Coordinates of C-alpha atoms in Angstrom, one line a residue:
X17 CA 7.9 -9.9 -0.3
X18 CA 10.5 -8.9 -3.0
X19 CA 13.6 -8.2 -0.5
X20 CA 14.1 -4.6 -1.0
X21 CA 17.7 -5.2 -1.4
X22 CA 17.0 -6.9 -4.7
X23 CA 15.3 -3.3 -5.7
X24 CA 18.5 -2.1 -4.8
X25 CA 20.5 -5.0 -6.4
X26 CA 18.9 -7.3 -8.4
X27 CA 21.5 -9.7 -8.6
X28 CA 21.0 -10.4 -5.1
X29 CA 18.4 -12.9 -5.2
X30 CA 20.7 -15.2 -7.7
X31 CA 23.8 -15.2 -5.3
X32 CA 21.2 -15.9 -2.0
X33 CA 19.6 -19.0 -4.2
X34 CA 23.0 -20.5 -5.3
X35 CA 24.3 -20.5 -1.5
X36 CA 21.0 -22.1 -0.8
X37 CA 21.2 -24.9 -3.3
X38 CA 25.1 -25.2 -2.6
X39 CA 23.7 -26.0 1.4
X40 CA 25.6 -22.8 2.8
X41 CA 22.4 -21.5 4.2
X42 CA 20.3 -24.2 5.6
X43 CA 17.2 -24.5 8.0
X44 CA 18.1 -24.3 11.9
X45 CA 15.8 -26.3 14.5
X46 CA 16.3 -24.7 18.1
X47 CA 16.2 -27.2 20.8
X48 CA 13.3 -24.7 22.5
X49 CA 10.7 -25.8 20.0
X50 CA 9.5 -29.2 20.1
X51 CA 9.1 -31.2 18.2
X52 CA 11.4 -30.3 15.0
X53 CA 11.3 -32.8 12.1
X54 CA 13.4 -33.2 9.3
X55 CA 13.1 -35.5 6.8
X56 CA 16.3 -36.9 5.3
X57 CA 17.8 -35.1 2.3
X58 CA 14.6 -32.9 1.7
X59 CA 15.3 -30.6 4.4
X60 CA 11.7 -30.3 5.8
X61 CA 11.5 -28.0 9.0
X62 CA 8.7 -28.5 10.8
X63 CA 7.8 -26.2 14.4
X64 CA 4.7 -26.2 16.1
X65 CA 3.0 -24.1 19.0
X66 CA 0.4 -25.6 21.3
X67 CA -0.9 -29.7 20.6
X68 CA -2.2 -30.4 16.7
X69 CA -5.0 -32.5 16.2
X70 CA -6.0 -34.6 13.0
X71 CA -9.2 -33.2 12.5
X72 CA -10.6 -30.3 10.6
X73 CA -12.6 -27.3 13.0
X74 CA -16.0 -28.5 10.9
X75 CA -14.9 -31.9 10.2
X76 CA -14.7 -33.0 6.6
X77 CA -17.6 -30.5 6.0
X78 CA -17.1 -27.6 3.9
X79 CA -17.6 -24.1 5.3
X80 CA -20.2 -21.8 4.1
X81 CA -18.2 -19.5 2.6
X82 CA -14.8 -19.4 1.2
X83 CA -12.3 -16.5 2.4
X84 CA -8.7 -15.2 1.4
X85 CA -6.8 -12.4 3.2
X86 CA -3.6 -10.4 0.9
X87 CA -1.9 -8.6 2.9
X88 CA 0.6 -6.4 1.2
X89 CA 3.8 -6.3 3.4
X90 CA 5.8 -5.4 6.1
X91 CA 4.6 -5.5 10.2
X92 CA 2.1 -7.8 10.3
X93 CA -1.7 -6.7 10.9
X94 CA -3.2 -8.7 14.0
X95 CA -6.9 -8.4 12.5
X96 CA -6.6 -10.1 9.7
X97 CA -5.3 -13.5 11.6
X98 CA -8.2 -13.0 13.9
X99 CA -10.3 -12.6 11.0
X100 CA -9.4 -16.2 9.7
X101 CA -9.2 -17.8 13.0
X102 CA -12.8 -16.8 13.6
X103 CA -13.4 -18.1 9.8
X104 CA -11.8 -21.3 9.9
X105 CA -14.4 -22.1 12.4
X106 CA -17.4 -21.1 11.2
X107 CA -19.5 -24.2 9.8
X108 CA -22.2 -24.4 8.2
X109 CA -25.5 -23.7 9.6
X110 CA -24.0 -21.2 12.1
X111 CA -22.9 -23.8 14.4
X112 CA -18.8 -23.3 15.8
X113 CA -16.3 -25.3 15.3
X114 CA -13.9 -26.9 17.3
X115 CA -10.1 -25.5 17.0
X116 CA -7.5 -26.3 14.7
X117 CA -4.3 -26.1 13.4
X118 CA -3.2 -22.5 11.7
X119 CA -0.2 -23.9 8.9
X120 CA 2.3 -21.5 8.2
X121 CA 3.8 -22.5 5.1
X122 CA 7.6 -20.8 4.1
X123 CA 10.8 -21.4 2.0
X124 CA 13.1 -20.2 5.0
X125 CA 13.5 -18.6 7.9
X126 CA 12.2 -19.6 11.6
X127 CA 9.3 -19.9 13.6
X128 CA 8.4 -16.8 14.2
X129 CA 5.0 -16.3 13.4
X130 CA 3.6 -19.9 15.5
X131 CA 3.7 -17.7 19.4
X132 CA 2.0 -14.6 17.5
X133 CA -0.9 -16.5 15.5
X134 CA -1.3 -18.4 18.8
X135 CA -2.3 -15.5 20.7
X136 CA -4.4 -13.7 18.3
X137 CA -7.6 -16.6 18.7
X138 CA -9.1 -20.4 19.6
X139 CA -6.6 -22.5 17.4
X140 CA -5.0 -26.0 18.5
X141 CA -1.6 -25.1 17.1
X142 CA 0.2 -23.2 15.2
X143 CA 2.5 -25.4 12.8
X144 CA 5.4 -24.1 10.7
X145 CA 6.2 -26.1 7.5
X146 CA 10.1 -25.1 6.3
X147 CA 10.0 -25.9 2.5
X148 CA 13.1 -24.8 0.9
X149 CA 13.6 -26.8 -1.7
X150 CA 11.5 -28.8 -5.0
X151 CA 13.0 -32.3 -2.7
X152 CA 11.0 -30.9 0.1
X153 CA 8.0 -29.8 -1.9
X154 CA 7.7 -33.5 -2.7
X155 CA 8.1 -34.8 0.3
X156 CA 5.6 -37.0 1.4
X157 CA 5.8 -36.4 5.2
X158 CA 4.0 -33.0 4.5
X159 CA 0.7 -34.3 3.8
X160 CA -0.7 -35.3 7.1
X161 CA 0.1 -31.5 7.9
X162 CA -1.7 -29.8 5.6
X163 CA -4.6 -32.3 4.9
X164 CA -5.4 -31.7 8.7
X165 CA -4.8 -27.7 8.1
X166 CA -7.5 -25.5 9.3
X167 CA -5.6 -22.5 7.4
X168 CA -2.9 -21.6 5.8
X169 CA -0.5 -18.7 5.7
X170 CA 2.0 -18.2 2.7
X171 CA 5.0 -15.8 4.3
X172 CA 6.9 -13.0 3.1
X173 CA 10.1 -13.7 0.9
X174 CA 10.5 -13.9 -2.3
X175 CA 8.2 -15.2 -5.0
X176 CA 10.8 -15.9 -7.3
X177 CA 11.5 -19.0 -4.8
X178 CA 7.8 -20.2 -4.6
X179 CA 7.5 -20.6 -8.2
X180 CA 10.7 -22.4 -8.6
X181 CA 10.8 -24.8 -5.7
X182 CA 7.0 -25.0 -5.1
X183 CA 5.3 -24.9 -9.1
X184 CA 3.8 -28.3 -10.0
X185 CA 4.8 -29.9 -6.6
X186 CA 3.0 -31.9 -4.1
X187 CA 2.9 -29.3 -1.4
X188 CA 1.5 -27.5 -3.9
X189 CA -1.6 -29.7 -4.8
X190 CA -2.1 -30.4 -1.3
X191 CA -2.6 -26.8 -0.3
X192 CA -5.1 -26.0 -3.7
X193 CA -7.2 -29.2 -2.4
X194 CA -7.3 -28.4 0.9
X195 CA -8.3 -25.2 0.0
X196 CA -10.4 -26.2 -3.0
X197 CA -12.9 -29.4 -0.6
X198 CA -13.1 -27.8 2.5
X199 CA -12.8 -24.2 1.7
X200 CA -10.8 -23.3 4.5
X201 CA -9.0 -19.8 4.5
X202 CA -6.0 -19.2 2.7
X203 CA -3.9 -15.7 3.3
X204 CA -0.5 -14.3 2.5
X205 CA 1.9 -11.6 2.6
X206 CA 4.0 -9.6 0.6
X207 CA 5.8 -12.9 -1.7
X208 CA 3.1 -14.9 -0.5
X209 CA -0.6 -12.4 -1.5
X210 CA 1.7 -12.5 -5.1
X211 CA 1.6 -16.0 -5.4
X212 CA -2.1 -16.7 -4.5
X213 CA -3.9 -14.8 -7.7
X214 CA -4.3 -16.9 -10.7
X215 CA -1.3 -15.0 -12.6
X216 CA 1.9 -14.3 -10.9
X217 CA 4.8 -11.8 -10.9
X218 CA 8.0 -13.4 -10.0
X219 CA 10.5 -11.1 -10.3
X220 CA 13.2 -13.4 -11.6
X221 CA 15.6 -13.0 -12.1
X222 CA 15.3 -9.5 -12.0
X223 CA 12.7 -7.1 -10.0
X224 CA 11.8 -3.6 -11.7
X225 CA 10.4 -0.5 -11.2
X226 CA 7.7 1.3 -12.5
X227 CA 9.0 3.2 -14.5
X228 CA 10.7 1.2 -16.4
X229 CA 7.8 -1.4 -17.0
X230 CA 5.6 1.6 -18.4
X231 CA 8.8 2.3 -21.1
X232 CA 9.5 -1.5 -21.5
X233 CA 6.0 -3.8 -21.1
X234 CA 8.2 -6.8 -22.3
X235 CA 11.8 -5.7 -20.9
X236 CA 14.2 -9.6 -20.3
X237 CA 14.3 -10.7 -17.3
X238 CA 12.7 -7.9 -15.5
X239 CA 8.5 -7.9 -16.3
X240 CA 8.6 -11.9 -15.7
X241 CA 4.7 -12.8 -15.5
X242 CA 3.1 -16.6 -15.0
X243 CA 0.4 -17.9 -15.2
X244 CA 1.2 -21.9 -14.7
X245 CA 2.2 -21.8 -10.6
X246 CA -1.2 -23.1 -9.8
X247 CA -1.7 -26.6 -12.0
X248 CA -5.4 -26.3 -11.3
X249 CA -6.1 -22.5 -11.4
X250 CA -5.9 -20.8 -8.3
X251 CA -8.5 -22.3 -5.6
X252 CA -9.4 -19.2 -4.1
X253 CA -12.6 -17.8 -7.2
X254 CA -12.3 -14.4 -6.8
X255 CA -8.4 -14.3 -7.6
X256 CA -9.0 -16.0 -11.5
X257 CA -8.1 -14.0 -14.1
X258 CA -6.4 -11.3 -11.4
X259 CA -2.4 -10.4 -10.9
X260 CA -1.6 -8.8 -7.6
X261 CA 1.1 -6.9 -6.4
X262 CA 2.2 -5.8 -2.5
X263 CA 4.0 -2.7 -0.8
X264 CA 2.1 -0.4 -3.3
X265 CA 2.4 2.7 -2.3
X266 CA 5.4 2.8 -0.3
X267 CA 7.4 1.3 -3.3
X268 CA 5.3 3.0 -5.6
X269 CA 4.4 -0.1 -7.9
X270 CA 1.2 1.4 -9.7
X271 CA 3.2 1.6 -12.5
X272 CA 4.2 -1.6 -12.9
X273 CA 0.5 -3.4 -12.1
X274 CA -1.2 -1.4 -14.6
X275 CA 2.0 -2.7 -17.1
X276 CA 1.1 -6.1 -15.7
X277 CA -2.5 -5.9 -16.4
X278 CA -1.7 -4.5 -19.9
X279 CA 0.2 -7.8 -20.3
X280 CA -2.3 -10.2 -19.3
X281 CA -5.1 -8.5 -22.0
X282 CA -2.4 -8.3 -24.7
X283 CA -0.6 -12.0 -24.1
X284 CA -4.3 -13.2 -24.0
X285 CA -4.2 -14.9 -21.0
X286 CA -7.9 -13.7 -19.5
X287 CA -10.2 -11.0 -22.0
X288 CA -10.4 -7.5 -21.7
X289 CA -13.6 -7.8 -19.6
X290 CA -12.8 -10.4 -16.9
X291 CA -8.8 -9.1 -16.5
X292 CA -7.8 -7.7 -13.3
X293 CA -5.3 -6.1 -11.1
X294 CA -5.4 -5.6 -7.3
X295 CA -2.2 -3.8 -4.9
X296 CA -2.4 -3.7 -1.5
X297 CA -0.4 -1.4 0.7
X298 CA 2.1 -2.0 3.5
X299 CA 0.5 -3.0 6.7
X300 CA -2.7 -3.2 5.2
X301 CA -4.3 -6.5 4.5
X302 CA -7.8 -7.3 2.0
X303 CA -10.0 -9.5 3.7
X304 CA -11.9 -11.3 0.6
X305 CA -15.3 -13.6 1.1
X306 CA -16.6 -15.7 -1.3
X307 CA -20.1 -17.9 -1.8
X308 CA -20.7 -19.8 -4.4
X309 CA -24.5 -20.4 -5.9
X310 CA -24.5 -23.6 -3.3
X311 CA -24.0 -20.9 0.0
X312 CA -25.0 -18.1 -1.5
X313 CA -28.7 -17.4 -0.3
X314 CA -29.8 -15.9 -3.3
X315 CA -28.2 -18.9 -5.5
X316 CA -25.9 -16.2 -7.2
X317 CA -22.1 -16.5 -6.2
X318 CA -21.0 -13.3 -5.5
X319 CA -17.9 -11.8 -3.3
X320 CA -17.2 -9.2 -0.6
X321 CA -14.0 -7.4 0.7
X322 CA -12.9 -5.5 3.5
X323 CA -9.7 -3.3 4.1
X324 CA -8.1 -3.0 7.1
X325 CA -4.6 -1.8 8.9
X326 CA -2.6 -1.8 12.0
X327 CA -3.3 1.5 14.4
X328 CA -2.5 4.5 12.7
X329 CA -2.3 2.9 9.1
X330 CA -4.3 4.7 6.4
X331 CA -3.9 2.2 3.5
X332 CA -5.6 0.9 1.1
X333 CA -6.0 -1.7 -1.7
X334 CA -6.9 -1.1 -5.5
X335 CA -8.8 -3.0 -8.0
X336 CA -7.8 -2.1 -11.9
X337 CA -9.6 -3.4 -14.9
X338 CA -9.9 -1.8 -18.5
X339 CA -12.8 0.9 -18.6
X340 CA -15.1 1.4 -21.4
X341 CA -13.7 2.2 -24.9
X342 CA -10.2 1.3 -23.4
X343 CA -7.1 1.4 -25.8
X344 CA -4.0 -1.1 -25.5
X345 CA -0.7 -0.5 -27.5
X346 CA 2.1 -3.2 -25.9
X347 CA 5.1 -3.8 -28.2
X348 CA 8.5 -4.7 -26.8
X349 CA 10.6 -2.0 -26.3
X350 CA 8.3 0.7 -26.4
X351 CA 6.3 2.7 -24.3
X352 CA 3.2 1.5 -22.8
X353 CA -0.3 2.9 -23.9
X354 CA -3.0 1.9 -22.0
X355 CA -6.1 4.4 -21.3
X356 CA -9.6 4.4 -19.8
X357 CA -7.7 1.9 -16.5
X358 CA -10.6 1.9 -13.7
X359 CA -9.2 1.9 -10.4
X360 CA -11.9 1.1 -7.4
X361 CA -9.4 2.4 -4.1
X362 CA -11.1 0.8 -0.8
X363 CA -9.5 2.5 1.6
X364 CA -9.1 1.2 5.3
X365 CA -12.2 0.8 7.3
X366 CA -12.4 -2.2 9.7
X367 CA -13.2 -6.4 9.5
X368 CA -17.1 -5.8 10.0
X369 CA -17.7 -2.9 7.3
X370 CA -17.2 -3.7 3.5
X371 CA -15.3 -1.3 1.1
X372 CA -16.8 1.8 0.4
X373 CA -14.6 2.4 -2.8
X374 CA -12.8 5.7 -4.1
X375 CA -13.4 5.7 -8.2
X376 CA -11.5 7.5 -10.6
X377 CA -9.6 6.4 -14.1
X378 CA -5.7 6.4 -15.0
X379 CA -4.4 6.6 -18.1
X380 CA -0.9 5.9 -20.0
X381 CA 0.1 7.8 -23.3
X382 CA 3.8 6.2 -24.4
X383 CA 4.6 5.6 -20.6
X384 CA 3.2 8.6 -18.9
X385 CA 0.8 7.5 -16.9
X386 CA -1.9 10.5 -15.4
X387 CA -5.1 10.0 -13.7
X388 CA -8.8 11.6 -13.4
X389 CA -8.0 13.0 -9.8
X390 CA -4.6 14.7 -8.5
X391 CA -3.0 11.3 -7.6
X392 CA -2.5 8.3 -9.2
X393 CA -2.9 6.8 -5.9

């Protein structure tokens, strides 16, 4: 999650990173949560619920079908950590796995989430991995934990400080083979949904608004895209070529996604055909399956999705790509043009029905940005 005090402030984020680097803020261990590990001068925090074990729910064998969850912000939704629970144990040939250790990976904060995972389904632990730092991202010690992960949950925060102290780490190529040989589900929220797609906003140093990324695709410091967080592309398929962005609708950040997609087709980074764009709403999380030809019982890979919130949440998530006949003007300092944007809305339904999507097309002219029905949303 992009603190919404940066949205506020932007210089926030630059004072809260230099009183992390200077050691002012640093990771706590309470004496209630057993056992805490840190390791030397890399700061590693490590809390666990319930007893780990060093095996994987379906051994070293891969599952049947690969599955991500983005979940787009604020209270947490209960169904889509049951959802991966259930998923993490499903091996092949329909026969269940035995359970296994949920990892919660973060940059700071506490423990929070290991009691509330816990609950939710059959898992052996819950295990929280502290990683505040590029020393810790490279720490050795955190391999045993992840190769032994059964999922893995990116937190809330701020993306700014995954790219920096997680990019081209080992914690990083830990987690993309873990995910990548056993294909074991991966999910994230807010900061951590933006980091998973193949291309990344960062928002660093600076966040920005919609508005002003429709009058300014290229404004400094403000639209910072990437594409290079991942060394080995992203290992969940179905998020290549894609840049995501969370708390959609409540921060209003259509805008800015249809800017970022413009970017990604103009900069050249995926074609005009195969770029995408997906938001996701507070409270609301996409639950995303993939098979590949070798699972797939028809021998074509092919992908589902399913939207769903907590009790009395009517979100949704959107998927943008360029339409037919669409037309791209990006230049620095000017307004955006961008017509003909698909949008596919799958609104909220729940974890055993697949989107039933909402179509319609937007369209910018020099930053104004209308669409085919009476909301952009």
């Amino acid at each position: 999650m992009e603190l919404f005090a940066r949205e506020l402030k932007n210089k926030i984020v630059g004072i809260a990173r230099g009183l992390l680097a200077s050691g002012i803020i640093g990771v706590f261990f309470v004496a209630f949560v057993a056992p805490a590990q840190a390791a030397n001068k890399s700061k590693l925090g490590v809390y666990q619920h319930g007893k780990p074990v060093e095996y994987l729910p379906c051994d070293t064998i891969p599952l049947p079908k690969r599955t991500a969850v983005l979940m787009g912000g604020g209270l947490d939704v209960k169904d889509a950590f049951s959802w991966m629970i259930t998923n993490m144990a499903q091996c092949r040939g329909g026969n269940p796995g035995k359970p296994g250790n949920f990892v919660v990976i973060r940059a700071g904060g506490n423990p929070s989430y290991d009691s509330f995972i816990f609950k939710l389904g059959p898992v052996a632990s819950v295990q929280t991995l502290v990683v505040p730092t590029i020393e810790t991202a490279n720490d050795p010690a955190l391999e045993p934990y992840i190769r032994n992960a059964g999922a893995i949950w990116l937190t809330g925060g701020d993306q700014g400080d995954y790219y920096n102290f997680w990019k081209g780490t080992l914690l990083e190529r830990l987690v993309s083979e873990q995910v990548d040989n056993y294909g074991i589900p991966i999910g994230g929220t807010s900061a951590g949904m933006m980091i998973l797609s193949e291309f990344n906003y960062i928002a660093d140093p600076y966040t920005i608004s919609s508005y002003d990324a429709l009058h300014d695709p290229y404004l400094d410091g403000a639209v910072t895209l990437k594409r290079d967080f991942w060394s080995d592309t992203t290992p969940f398929a179905p998020l290549l070529s894609t840049v995501t962005d969370s708390h959609f609708y409540t921060r209003d950040r259509m805008g800015r996604l249809v800017t970022f997609l413009a970017r990604v087709i103009e900069d050249r980074w995926a074609s005009v055909t195969s770029a995408r764009a997906i938001g996701v709403d507070q409270q609301t999380a996409l639950l995303m399956e993939y098979y590949d030809k070798s699972s797939s019982p028809s021998n074509i890979a092919f992908s589902t999705a399913t939207v769903v919130a907590n009790p009395g949440i009517f979100g949704a998530a959107y998927f943008l790509s360029a339409g037919s006949g669409s037309r791209l003007i990006v230049d620095p300092r000017q307004p955006l043009t961008f017509t003909n944007i698909d949008v596919k809305k799958c609104p909220v339904t729940s974890p055993t029905i697949y989107c039933q999507p909402v179509h319609y097309q937007l369209n910018v002219i020099r930053g104004d940005l209308t669409s085919t029905i009476r909301t952009i949303y």
